[in-house]
PDB file of C-alpha atoms and ligand atoms in Angstrom:
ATOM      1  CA  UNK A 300       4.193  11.144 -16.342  1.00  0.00           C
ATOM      2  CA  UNK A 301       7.344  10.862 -17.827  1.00  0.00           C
ATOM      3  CA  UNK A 302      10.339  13.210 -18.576  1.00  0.00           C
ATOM      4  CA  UNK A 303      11.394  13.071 -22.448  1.00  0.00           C
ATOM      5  CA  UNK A 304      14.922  15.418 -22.690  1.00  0.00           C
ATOM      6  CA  UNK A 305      16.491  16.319 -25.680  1.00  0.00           C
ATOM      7  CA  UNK A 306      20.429  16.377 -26.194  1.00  0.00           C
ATOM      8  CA  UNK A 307      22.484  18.328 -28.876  1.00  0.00           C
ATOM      9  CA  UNK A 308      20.045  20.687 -29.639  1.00  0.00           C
ATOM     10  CA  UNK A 309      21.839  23.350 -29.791  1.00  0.00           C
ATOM     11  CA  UNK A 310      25.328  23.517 -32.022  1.00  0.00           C
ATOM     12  CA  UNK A 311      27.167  25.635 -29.939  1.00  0.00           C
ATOM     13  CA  UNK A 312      26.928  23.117 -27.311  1.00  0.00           C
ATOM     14  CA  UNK A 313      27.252  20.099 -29.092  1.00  0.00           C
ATOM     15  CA  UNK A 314      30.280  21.754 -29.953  1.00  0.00           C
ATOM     16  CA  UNK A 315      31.837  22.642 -26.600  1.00  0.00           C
ATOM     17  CA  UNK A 316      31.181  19.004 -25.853  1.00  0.00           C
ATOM     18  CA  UNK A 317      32.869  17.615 -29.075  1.00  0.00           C
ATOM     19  CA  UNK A 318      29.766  16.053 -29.895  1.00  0.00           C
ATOM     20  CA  UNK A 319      28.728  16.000 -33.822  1.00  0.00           C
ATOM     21  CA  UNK A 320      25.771  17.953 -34.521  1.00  0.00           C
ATOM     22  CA  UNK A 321      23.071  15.483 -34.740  1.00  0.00           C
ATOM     23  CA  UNK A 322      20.703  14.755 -38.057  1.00  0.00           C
ATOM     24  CA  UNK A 323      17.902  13.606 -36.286  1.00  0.00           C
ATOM     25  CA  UNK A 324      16.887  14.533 -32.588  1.00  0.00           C
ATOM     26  CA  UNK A 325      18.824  12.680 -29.794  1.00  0.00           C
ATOM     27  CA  UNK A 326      16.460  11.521 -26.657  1.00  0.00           C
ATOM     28  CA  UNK A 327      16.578  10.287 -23.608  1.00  0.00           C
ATOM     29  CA  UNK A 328      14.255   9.890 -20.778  1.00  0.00           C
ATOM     30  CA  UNK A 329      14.262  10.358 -17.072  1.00  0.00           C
ATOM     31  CA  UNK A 330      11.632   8.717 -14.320  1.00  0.00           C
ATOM     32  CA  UNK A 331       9.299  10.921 -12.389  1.00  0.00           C
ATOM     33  CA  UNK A 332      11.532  10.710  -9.326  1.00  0.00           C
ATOM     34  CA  UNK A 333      13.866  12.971 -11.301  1.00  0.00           C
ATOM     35  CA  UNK A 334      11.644  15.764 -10.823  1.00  0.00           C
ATOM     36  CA  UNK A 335      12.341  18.747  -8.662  1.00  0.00           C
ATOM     37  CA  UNK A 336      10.215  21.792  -8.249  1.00  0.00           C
ATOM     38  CA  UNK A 337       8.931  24.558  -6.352  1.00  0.00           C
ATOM     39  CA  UNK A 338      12.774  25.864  -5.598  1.00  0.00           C
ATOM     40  CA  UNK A 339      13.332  22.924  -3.747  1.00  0.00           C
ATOM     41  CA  UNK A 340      17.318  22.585  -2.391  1.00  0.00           C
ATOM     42  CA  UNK A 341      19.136  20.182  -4.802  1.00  0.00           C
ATOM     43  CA  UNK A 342      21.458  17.895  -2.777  1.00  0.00           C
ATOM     44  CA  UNK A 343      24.651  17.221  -4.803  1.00  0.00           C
ATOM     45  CA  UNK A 344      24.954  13.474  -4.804  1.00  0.00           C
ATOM     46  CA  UNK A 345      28.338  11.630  -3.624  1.00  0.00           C
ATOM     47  CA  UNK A 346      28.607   9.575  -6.973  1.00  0.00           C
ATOM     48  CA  UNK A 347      29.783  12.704  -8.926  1.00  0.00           C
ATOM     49  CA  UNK A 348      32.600  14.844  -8.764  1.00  0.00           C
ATOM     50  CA  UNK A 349      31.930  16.731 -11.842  1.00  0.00           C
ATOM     51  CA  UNK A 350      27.989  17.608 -11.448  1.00  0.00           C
ATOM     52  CA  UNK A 351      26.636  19.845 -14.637  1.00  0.00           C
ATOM     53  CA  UNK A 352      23.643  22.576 -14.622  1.00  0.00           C
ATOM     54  CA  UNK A 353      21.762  22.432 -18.240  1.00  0.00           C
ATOM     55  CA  UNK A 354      19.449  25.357 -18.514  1.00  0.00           C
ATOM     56  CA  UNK A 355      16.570  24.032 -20.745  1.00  0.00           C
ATOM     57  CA  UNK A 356      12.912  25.424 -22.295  1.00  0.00           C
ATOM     58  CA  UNK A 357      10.446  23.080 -20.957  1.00  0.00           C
ATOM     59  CA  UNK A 358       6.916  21.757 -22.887  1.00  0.00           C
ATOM     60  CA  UNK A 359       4.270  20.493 -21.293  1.00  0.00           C
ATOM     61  CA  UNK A 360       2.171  18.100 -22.938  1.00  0.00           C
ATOM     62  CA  UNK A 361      -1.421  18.929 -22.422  1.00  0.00           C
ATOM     63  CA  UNK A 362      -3.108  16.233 -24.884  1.00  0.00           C
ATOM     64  CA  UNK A 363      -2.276  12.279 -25.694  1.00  0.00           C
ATOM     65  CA  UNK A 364      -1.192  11.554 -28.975  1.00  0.00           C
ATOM     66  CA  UNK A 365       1.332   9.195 -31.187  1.00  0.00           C
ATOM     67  CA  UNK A 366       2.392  10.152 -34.377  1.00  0.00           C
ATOM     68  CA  UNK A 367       1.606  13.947 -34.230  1.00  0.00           C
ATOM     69  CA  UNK A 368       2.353  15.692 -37.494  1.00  0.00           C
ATOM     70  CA  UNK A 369       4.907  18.873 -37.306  1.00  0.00           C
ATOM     71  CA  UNK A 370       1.590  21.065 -38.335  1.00  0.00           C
ATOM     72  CA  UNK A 371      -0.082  20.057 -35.039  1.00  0.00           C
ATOM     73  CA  UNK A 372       2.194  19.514 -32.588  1.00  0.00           C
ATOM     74  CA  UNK A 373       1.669  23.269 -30.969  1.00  0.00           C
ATOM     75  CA  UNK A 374      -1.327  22.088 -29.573  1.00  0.00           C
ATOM     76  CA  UNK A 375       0.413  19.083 -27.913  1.00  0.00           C
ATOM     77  CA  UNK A 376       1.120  21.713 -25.526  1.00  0.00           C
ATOM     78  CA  UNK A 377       0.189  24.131 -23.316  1.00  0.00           C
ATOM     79  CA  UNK A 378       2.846  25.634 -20.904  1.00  0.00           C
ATOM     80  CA  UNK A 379       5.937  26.235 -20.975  1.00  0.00           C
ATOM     81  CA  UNK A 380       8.911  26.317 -18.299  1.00  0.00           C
ATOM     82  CA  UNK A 381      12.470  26.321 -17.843  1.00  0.00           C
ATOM     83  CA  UNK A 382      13.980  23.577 -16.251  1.00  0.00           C
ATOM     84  CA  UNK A 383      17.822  22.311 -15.386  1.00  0.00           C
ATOM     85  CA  UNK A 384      18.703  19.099 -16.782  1.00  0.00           C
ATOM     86  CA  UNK A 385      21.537  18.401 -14.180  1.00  0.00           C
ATOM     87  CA  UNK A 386      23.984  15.690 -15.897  1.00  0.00           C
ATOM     88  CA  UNK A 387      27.326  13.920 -13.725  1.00  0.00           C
ATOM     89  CA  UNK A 388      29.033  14.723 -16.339  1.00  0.00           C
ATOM     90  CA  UNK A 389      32.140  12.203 -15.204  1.00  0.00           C
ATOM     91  CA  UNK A 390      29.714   9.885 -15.568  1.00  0.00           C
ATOM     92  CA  UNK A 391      28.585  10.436 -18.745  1.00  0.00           C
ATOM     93  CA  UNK A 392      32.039  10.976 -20.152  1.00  0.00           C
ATOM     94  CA  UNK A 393      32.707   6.699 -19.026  1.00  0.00           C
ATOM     95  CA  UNK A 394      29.719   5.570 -20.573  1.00  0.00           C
ATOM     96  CA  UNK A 395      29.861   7.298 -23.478  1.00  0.00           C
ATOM     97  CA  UNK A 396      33.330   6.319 -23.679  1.00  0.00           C
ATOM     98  CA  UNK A 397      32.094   2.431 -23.391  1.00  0.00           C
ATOM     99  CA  UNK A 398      28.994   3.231 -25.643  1.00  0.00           C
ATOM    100  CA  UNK A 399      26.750   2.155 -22.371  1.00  0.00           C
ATOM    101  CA  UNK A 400      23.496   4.506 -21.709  1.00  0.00           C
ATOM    102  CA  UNK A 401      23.059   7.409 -20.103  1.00  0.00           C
ATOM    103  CA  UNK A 402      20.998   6.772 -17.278  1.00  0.00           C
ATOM    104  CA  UNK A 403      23.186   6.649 -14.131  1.00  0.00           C
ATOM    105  CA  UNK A 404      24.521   9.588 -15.296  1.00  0.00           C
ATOM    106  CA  UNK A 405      21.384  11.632 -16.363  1.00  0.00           C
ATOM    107  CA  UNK A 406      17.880   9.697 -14.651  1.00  0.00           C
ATOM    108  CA  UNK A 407      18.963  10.193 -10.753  1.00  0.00           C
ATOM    109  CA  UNK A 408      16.929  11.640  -7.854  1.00  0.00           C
ATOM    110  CA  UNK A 409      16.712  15.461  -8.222  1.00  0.00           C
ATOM    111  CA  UNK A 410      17.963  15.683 -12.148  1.00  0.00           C
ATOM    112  CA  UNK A 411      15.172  17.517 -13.496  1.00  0.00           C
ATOM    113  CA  UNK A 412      14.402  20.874 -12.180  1.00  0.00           C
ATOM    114  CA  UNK A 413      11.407  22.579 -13.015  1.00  0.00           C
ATOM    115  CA  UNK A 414      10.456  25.994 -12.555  1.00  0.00           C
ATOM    116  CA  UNK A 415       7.251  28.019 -12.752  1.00  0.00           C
ATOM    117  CA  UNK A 416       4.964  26.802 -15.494  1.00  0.00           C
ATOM    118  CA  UNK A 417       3.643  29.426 -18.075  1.00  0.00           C
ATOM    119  CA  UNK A 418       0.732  29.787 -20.628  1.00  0.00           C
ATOM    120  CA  UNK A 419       2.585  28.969 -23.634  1.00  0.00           C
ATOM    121  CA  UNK A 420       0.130  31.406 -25.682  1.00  0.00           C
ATOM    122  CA  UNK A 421       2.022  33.850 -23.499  1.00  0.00           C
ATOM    123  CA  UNK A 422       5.076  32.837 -24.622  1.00  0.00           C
ATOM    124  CA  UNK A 423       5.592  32.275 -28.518  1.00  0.00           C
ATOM    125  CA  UNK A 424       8.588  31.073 -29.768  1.00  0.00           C
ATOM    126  CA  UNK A 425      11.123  32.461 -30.233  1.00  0.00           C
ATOM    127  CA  UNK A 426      12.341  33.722 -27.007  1.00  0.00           C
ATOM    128  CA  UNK A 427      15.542  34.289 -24.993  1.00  0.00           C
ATOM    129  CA  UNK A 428      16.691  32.289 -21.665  1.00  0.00           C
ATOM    130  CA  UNK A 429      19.068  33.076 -19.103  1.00  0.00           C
ATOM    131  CA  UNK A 430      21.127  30.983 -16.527  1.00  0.00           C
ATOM    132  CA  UNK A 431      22.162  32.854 -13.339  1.00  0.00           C
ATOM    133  CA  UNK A 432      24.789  30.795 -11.233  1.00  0.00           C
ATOM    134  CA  UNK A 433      25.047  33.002  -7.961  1.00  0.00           C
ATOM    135  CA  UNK A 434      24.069  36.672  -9.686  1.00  0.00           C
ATOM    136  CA  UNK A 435      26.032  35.774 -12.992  1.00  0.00           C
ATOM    137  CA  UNK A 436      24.493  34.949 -16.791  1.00  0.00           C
ATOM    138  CA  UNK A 437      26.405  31.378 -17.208  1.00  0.00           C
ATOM    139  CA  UNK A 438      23.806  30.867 -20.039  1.00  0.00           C
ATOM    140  CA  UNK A 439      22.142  32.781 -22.789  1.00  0.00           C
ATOM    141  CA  UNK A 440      20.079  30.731 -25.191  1.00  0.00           C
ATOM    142  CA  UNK A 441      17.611  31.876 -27.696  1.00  0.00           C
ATOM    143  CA  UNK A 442      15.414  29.082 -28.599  1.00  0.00           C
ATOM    144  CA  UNK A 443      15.384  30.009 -32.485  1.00  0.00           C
ATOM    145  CA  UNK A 444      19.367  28.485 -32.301  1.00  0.00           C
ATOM    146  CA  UNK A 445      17.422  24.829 -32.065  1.00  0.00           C
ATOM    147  CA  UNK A 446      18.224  22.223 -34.393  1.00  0.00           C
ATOM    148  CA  UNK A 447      15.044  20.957 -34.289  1.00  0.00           C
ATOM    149  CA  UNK A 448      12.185  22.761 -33.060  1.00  0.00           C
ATOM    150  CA  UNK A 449       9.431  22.303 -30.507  1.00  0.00           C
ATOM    151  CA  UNK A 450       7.454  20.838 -33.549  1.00  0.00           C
ATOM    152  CA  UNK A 451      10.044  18.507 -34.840  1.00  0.00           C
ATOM    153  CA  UNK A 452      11.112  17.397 -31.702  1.00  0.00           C
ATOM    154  CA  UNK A 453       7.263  16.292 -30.826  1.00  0.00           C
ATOM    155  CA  UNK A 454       6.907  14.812 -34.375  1.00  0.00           C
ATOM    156  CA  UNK A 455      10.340  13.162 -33.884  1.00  0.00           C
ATOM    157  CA  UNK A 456       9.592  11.378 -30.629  1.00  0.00           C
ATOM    158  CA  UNK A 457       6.114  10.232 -30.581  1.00  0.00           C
ATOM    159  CA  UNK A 458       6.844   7.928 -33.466  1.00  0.00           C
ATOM    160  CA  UNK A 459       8.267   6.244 -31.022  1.00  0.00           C
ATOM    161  CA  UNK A 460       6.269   6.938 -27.417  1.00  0.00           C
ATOM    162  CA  UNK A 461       3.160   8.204 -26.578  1.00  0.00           C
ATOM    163  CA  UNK A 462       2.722  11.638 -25.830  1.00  0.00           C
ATOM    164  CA  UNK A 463       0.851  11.830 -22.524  1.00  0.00           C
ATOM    165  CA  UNK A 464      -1.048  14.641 -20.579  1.00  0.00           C
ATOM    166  CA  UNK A 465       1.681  15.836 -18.063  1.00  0.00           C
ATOM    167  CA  UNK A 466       4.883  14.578 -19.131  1.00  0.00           C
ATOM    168  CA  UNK A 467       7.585  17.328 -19.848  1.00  0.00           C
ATOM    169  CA  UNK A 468       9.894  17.589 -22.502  1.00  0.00           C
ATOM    170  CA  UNK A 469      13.000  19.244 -21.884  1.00  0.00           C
ATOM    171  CA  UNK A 470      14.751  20.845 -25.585  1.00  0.00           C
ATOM    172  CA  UNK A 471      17.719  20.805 -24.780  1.00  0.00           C
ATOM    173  CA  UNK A 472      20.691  23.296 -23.740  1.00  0.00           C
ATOM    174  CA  UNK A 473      22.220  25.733 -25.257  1.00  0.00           C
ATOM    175  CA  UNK A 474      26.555  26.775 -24.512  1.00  0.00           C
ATOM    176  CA  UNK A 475      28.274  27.780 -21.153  1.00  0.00           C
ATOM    177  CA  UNK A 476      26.909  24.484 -19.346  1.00  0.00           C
ATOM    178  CA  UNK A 477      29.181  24.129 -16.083  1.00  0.00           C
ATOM    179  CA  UNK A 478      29.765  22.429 -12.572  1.00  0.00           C
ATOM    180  CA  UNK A 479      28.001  23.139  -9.608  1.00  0.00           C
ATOM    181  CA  UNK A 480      29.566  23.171  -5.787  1.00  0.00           C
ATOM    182  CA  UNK A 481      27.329  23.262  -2.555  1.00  0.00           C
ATOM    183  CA  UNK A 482      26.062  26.445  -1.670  1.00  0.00           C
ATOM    184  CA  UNK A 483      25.597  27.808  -5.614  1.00  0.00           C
ATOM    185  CA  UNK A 484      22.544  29.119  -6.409  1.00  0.00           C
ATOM    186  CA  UNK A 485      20.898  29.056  -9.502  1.00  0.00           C
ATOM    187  CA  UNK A 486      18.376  31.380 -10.911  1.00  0.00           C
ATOM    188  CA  UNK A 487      16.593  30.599 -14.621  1.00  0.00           C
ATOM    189  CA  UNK A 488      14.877  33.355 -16.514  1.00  0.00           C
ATOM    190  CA  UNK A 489      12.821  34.595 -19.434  1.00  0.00           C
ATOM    191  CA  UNK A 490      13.450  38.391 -20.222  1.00  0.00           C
ATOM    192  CA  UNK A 491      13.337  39.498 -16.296  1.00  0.00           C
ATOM    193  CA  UNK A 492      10.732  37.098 -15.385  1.00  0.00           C
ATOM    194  CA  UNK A 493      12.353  34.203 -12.785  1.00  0.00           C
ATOM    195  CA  UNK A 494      10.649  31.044 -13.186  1.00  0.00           C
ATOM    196  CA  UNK A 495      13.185  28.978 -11.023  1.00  0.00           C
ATOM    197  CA  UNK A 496      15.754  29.914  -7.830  1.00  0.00           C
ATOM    198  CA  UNK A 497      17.674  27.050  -5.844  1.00  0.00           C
ATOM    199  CA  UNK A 498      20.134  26.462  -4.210  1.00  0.00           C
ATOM    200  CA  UNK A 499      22.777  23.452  -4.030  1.00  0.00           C
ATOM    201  CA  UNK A 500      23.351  22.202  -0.592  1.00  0.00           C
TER     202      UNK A 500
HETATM  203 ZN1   ZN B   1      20.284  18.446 -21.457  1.00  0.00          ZN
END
């Protein structure tokens, strides 16, 4: 499977970031070695000094396809999650700086968190997310703020790669993303429902 993650999605973080908002979907991809569930501990790496949470609506693909028009893409997937989309943000400042890629500071060990996955019928868009960091809302997103929807961003990519069963696409992040010390816990939730709780060690 493969991790497909979305940046700039939302304005008011493109914003906080001084990044221009986008006219067509921004993308980048993380390995399967990224991934971290079932409220495993995240161990802050030693190459960052400036680690960021992301607090992201996850897809899950549930059928193989390339090409998908916007009309069909809702039943390219199945379940939804949320998910952290932890960035080095020093990192990422150098390279895109030098114009380099985003990997070293995006693809490493551990960077995609996902919580509990959920019938997406269950779920229709648009909804509201929440980012605890120990007990306190550090993000509020509403996924109707995208810039480009589930649909578009489906669409968008598989012009490009194949849409497999499995792989997750993370939509991006909305404002308030922040750093993260050892011993922070982080808690991500729809309405009152917790679909992910970690700590940093
Ligand atoms: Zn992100």
């Amino acid at each position: 499977m493969k991790i497909i993650c979305i940046g700039r999605n939302y304005a008011d973080h493109a914003k906080e970031l001084n990044n221009a908002v986008p006219e067509k979907p921004v993308w980048f991809m993380k390995p399967d070695t990224a991934l971290l569930k079932d409220n495993q501990p995240f161990y802050l790496p030693d190459f960052t000094t400036d680690l960021h949470y992301e607090c992201e609506v996850v897809l899950r693909i549930c059928k193989a396809g390339k090409h998908i028009g916007e009309e069909f893409a809702a039943q390219y997937f199945d379940q939804i999650s949320l998910g952290i989309d932890f960035t080095a943000r020093d990192i990422q400042e150098e390279k895109k700086k030098k114009g380099l890629p985003w990997e070293e500071a995006k693809a490493f060990d551990g960077s995609a968190v996902l919580g509990q996955l959920l019938p997406a019928a269950e779920y229709p868009f648009p909804f509201e997310f929440t980012l605890e960091k120990n007990g306190e809302t550090v993000q509020q997103g509403n996924t109707v703020d995208m810039l480009f929807s589930p649909a578009k961003v489906i669409s968008y990519v598989s012009k490009f790669v194949t849409l497999k069963v499995g792989d997750l696409i993370y939509t991006g992040t909305p404002a308030g993303v922040g750093k993260v010390n050892i011993c922070d816990r982080l808690t991500g939730k729809i309405g009152q429902q917790i679909l992910f709780d970690f700590q940093i060690k």
